[in-house]
């Protein structure tokens, strides 16, 4: 029987936005973090354990090790939050791995059979999706908090009347990005704010509701739609309050 915890344990989130809105700095303040560094994002953050993800095989090795029953209890003592930094760099390594594995230069290239003919059973884009989802599902199911950091991009959509509009979305290969957006519990956009009256930088905010302008959302019905000041403490508090409200409204009993 499924249960709900009051904290971020076992939950997953994607936080994306422009550079220097506090994504890495704030997420590294979540409980017992470890960073899978697909890019150099820790230059201004000290004291955080990390692993350089030099290629996709390194990522596979990490997921295998941390989810191995022989290592699991020790891993849980060391780490609670696994941070993947950053989504588009991660997608690029996955694409590179798939191309090398199947001996093609790009995902759209036709693979040749042993006789030199086109192999119509091969689809590089499907292989990319399959490879990404295989290891992401394994990581998300392991009971850690998984926090994915993304850059801000845009994508064009059409409304019900066929009119086009542009929306802010996580940057990266559409196949990888969309699969991860479907998998995580919370998608939050780190929105920059104007400087204060003295010209000093102000903390960013978190948008957690889907709008025509921004892709965001949460599986938790009582999660706030907006967190005025983005911090690890405020994010944890928002999740806890959402679960407490769910207990009140639905009569469930949350667990630690």
Short mmCIF file of C-alpha atoms in Angstrom, two decimals:
data_model
loop_
_atom_site.label_atom_id
_atom_site.label_comp_id
_atom_site.label_asym_id
_atom_site.label_seq_id
_atom_site.Cartn_x
_atom_site.Cartn_y
_atom_site.Cartn_z
CA UNK A 1 0.00 0.00 0.00
CA UNK A 2 1.48 3.34 -1.03
CA UNK A 3 2.28 6.01 1.57
CA UNK A 4 3.22 9.70 1.45
CA UNK A 5 6.18 11.17 3.36
CA UNK A 6 6.17 14.69 4.78
CA UNK A 7 9.62 15.53 3.44
CA UNK A 8 11.35 15.18 0.06
CA UNK A 9 12.47 11.58 0.69
CA UNK A 10 11.76 9.47 -2.38
CA UNK A 11 10.49 12.48 -4.30
CA UNK A 12 11.92 13.98 -7.48
CA UNK A 13 12.04 17.52 -8.81
CA UNK A 14 13.29 19.50 -11.77
CA UNK A 15 14.32 23.09 -11.11
CA UNK A 16 15.25 25.13 -14.18
CA UNK A 17 15.90 28.74 -15.10
CA UNK A 18 18.51 31.26 -16.21
CA UNK A 19 22.07 31.26 -14.96
CA UNK A 20 22.72 32.70 -11.49
CA UNK A 21 19.24 32.34 -10.02
CA UNK A 22 20.47 30.05 -7.23
CA UNK A 23 19.55 26.63 -8.63
CA UNK A 24 22.73 24.75 -7.70
CA UNK A 25 23.45 26.78 -4.56
CA UNK A 26 20.00 26.22 -3.06
CA UNK A 27 19.56 22.58 -4.05
CA UNK A 28 22.97 21.76 -2.56
CA UNK A 29 21.50 22.81 0.81
CA UNK A 30 18.97 19.98 0.73
CA UNK A 31 19.72 17.10 3.16
CA UNK A 32 22.95 15.10 2.54
CA UNK A 33 23.54 16.09 -1.10
CA UNK A 34 25.80 14.57 -3.73
CA UNK A 35 26.16 16.19 -7.17
CA UNK A 36 26.50 14.34 -10.46
CA UNK A 37 28.34 17.09 -12.32
CA UNK A 38 27.54 16.85 -16.03
CA UNK A 39 28.89 20.41 -16.29
CA UNK A 40 31.04 22.72 -14.12
CA UNK A 41 28.38 24.23 -11.86
CA UNK A 42 30.05 23.96 -8.46
CA UNK A 43 32.65 26.70 -8.85
CA UNK A 44 30.91 28.88 -6.25
CA UNK A 45 29.68 26.09 -3.95
CA UNK A 46 32.08 24.65 -1.37
CA UNK A 47 31.95 21.47 0.70
CA UNK A 48 29.60 19.40 -1.48
CA UNK A 49 30.50 15.80 -2.49
CA UNK A 50 30.42 15.38 -6.26
CA UNK A 51 31.29 13.03 -9.10
CA UNK A 52 32.34 14.26 -12.54
CA UNK A 53 30.11 12.68 -15.17
CA UNK A 54 32.73 12.55 -17.92
CA UNK A 55 30.57 10.31 -20.11
CA UNK A 56 27.32 8.36 -20.03
CA UNK A 57 29.08 5.17 -18.88
CA UNK A 58 30.17 6.98 -15.70
CA UNK A 59 26.53 7.85 -15.01
CA UNK A 60 25.45 4.24 -15.60
CA UNK A 61 28.16 3.06 -13.21
CA UNK A 62 27.01 5.48 -10.51
CA UNK A 63 23.35 4.44 -10.79
CA UNK A 64 24.28 0.76 -10.69
CA UNK A 65 26.49 1.20 -7.62
CA UNK A 66 24.12 3.36 -5.59
CA UNK A 67 21.10 1.10 -6.26
CA UNK A 68 22.99 -2.19 -5.75
CA UNK A 69 21.47 -4.00 -2.72
CA UNK A 70 25.01 -4.60 -1.40
CA UNK A 71 25.71 -0.84 -1.28
CA UNK A 72 22.23 0.53 -0.66
CA UNK A 73 22.19 0.92 3.13
CA UNK A 74 25.66 2.50 3.17
CA UNK A 75 24.68 4.82 0.31
CA UNK A 76 21.54 5.94 2.19
CA UNK A 77 23.68 6.79 5.23
CA UNK A 78 25.98 8.94 3.08
CA UNK A 79 23.50 10.59 0.72
CA UNK A 80 19.86 11.60 0.74
CA UNK A 81 19.71 14.05 -2.19
CA UNK A 82 21.15 13.18 -5.60
CA UNK A 83 21.54 16.30 -7.75
CA UNK A 84 21.94 15.99 -11.53
CA UNK A 85 23.59 19.15 -12.88
CA UNK A 86 22.65 19.81 -15.69
CA UNK A 87 19.85 18.44 -17.90
CA UNK A 88 20.93 19.57 -21.39
CA UNK A 89 24.54 18.45 -20.77
CA UNK A 90 23.20 15.11 -19.54
CA UNK A 91 21.07 14.73 -22.68
CA UNK A 92 24.10 15.48 -24.88
CA UNK A 93 26.15 12.72 -23.21
CA UNK A 94 23.28 10.27 -23.62
CA UNK A 95 23.05 11.13 -27.33
CA UNK A 96 26.80 10.71 -27.75
CA UNK A 97 26.64 7.30 -26.05
CA UNK A 98 23.79 6.06 -28.27
CA UNK A 99 25.53 7.22 -31.46
CA UNK A 100 28.77 5.47 -30.46
CA UNK A 101 26.95 2.31 -29.39
CA UNK A 102 25.19 1.96 -32.74
CA UNK A 103 28.02 3.28 -34.91
CA UNK A 104 26.24 6.34 -36.34
CA UNK A 105 27.24 10.00 -36.53
CA UNK A 106 23.83 11.37 -35.55
CA UNK A 107 20.51 10.06 -34.24
CA UNK A 108 18.82 10.64 -37.60
CA UNK A 109 21.42 8.65 -39.55
CA UNK A 110 20.47 5.27 -40.97
CA UNK A 111 22.33 2.32 -39.47
CA UNK A 112 23.77 -0.18 -41.93
CA UNK A 113 23.31 -3.94 -41.78
CA UNK A 114 26.23 -6.36 -42.18
CA UNK A 115 25.47 -6.46 -45.91
CA UNK A 116 25.69 -2.67 -46.19
CA UNK A 117 21.96 -2.02 -46.59
CA UNK A 118 19.93 0.45 -44.54
CA UNK A 119 18.68 -1.04 -41.27
CA UNK A 120 15.09 0.22 -41.07
CA UNK A 121 14.61 -1.39 -37.64
CA UNK A 122 16.98 1.18 -36.10
CA UNK A 123 15.62 4.50 -34.82
CA UNK A 124 18.21 6.63 -33.03
CA UNK A 125 15.63 8.88 -31.38
CA UNK A 126 13.79 5.90 -29.87
CA UNK A 127 17.10 4.46 -28.67
CA UNK A 128 17.94 7.78 -26.98
CA UNK A 129 14.56 7.81 -25.21
CA UNK A 130 14.94 4.17 -24.15
CA UNK A 131 18.47 4.66 -22.82
CA UNK A 132 17.61 7.78 -20.81
CA UNK A 133 14.43 6.32 -19.32
CA UNK A 134 16.09 3.03 -18.36
CA UNK A 135 18.54 4.64 -15.93
CA UNK A 136 16.30 7.49 -14.82
CA UNK A 137 13.57 5.06 -13.76
CA UNK A 138 16.11 3.00 -11.81
CA UNK A 139 17.42 6.09 -10.01
CA UNK A 140 13.98 7.55 -9.24
CA UNK A 141 12.77 4.23 -7.80
CA UNK A 142 15.65 3.93 -5.31
CA UNK A 143 14.12 6.08 -2.55
CA UNK A 144 16.51 9.04 -2.69
CA UNK A 145 15.49 12.64 -3.30
CA UNK A 146 16.46 13.26 -6.94
CA UNK A 147 16.88 16.93 -7.92
CA UNK A 148 17.56 17.75 -11.57
CA UNK A 149 18.88 21.17 -12.59
CA UNK A 150 18.04 22.58 -16.01
CA UNK A 151 18.74 25.67 -18.07
CA UNK A 152 15.94 27.81 -19.48
CA UNK A 153 14.85 27.40 -23.09
CA UNK A 154 11.76 28.13 -25.17
CA UNK A 155 9.46 26.11 -27.39
CA UNK A 156 6.60 27.08 -29.70
CA UNK A 157 3.13 25.62 -29.12
CA UNK A 158 -0.36 26.05 -30.58
CA UNK A 159 -3.48 26.70 -28.53
CA UNK A 160 -6.87 25.07 -29.14
CA UNK A 161 -7.61 27.67 -31.81
CA UNK A 162 -4.37 27.01 -33.67
CA UNK A 163 -2.69 30.27 -32.60
CA UNK A 164 1.03 29.93 -31.92
CA UNK A 165 2.62 31.02 -28.65
CA UNK A 166 6.08 30.67 -27.10
CA UNK A 167 6.57 29.05 -23.72
CA UNK A 168 9.55 28.85 -21.32
CA UNK A 169 10.59 25.21 -20.91
CA UNK A 170 13.68 23.29 -19.73
CA UNK A 171 16.45 23.37 -22.34
CA UNK A 172 17.72 20.18 -23.96
CA UNK A 173 16.79 17.43 -26.38
CA UNK A 174 13.00 17.27 -26.46
CA UNK A 175 12.93 13.50 -26.05
CA UNK A 176 15.03 13.53 -22.89
CA UNK A 177 13.44 16.68 -21.44
CA UNK A 178 9.84 15.54 -21.97
CA UNK A 179 10.49 12.08 -20.48
CA UNK A 180 12.02 13.62 -17.36
CA UNK A 181 9.21 16.18 -17.03
CA UNK A 182 6.74 13.29 -17.12
CA UNK A 183 8.71 11.34 -14.49
CA UNK A 184 9.40 13.93 -11.77
CA UNK A 185 6.99 14.94 -8.99
CA UNK A 186 7.68 18.69 -9.11
CA UNK A 187 8.70 20.99 -11.98
CA UNK A 188 9.72 24.44 -10.73
CA UNK A 189 10.82 27.47 -12.73
CA UNK A 190 13.34 29.71 -10.92
CA UNK A 191 12.13 33.17 -11.87
CA UNK A 192 14.62 36.05 -11.50
CA UNK A 193 13.49 39.17 -9.67
CA UNK A 194 14.40 42.82 -10.14
CA UNK A 195 17.17 44.31 -7.95
CA UNK A 196 16.11 46.10 -4.77
CA UNK A 197 15.99 49.90 -4.38
CA UNK A 198 19.77 49.98 -3.79
CA UNK A 199 20.54 47.93 -6.88
CA UNK A 200 21.38 44.77 -4.91
CA UNK A 201 20.51 41.35 -6.26
CA UNK A 202 17.34 39.81 -4.80
CA UNK A 203 16.54 36.09 -4.43
CA UNK A 204 14.68 34.41 -7.25
CA UNK A 205 11.18 32.96 -6.85
CA UNK A 206 9.85 29.51 -7.72
CA UNK A 207 6.88 29.12 -10.08
CA UNK A 208 5.19 25.75 -9.49
CA UNK A 209 2.06 25.98 -11.61
CA UNK A 210 1.72 25.47 -15.33
CA UNK A 211 0.83 28.60 -17.30
CA UNK A 212 0.81 29.59 -20.99
CA UNK A 213 4.13 31.37 -20.27
CA UNK A 214 5.99 28.79 -18.14
CA UNK A 215 6.10 24.99 -17.92
CA UNK A 216 5.80 23.98 -14.25
CA UNK A 217 3.63 21.87 -11.97
CA UNK A 218 3.37 19.38 -9.12
CA UNK A 219 1.78 16.02 -8.40
CA UNK A 220 0.83 17.33 -4.96
CA UNK A 221 -2.58 19.00 -5.10
CA UNK A 222 -1.91 21.27 -2.13
CA UNK A 223 1.54 22.48 -3.17
CA UNK A 224 1.68 26.30 -3.41
CA UNK A 225 1.64 27.68 -6.92
CA UNK A 226 4.41 30.17 -6.11
CA UNK A 227 7.27 30.41 -3.58
CA UNK A 228 8.27 34.10 -3.31
CA UNK A 229 11.84 33.40 -2.15
CA UNK A 230 13.68 30.37 -3.53
CA UNK A 231 15.63 28.60 -0.80
CA UNK A 232 16.10 24.98 0.25
CA UNK A 233 14.31 25.75 3.52
CA UNK A 234 11.28 27.29 1.79
CA UNK A 235 11.07 24.43 -0.70
CA UNK A 236 11.12 21.81 2.08
CA UNK A 237 8.55 23.79 4.05
CA UNK A 238 6.24 24.03 1.03
CA UNK A 239 6.32 20.25 0.49
CA UNK A 240 5.69 19.55 4.18
CA UNK A 241 2.77 21.99 4.31
CA UNK A 242 1.28 20.45 1.15
CA UNK A 243 1.35 16.98 2.71
CA UNK A 244 -0.06 18.25 6.02
CA UNK A 245 -2.92 19.87 4.10
CA UNK A 246 -3.48 16.60 2.21
CA UNK A 247 -3.74 14.82 5.59
CA UNK A 248 -6.42 17.29 6.68
CA UNK A 249 -8.41 17.28 3.45
CA UNK A 250 -8.20 13.58 2.54
CA UNK A 251 -7.76 11.89 5.91
CA UNK A 252 -4.48 10.21 4.98
CA UNK A 253 -1.70 9.52 7.47
CA UNK A 254 1.72 10.69 6.23
CA UNK A 255 4.95 9.00 7.34
CA UNK A 256 8.48 10.09 8.14
#
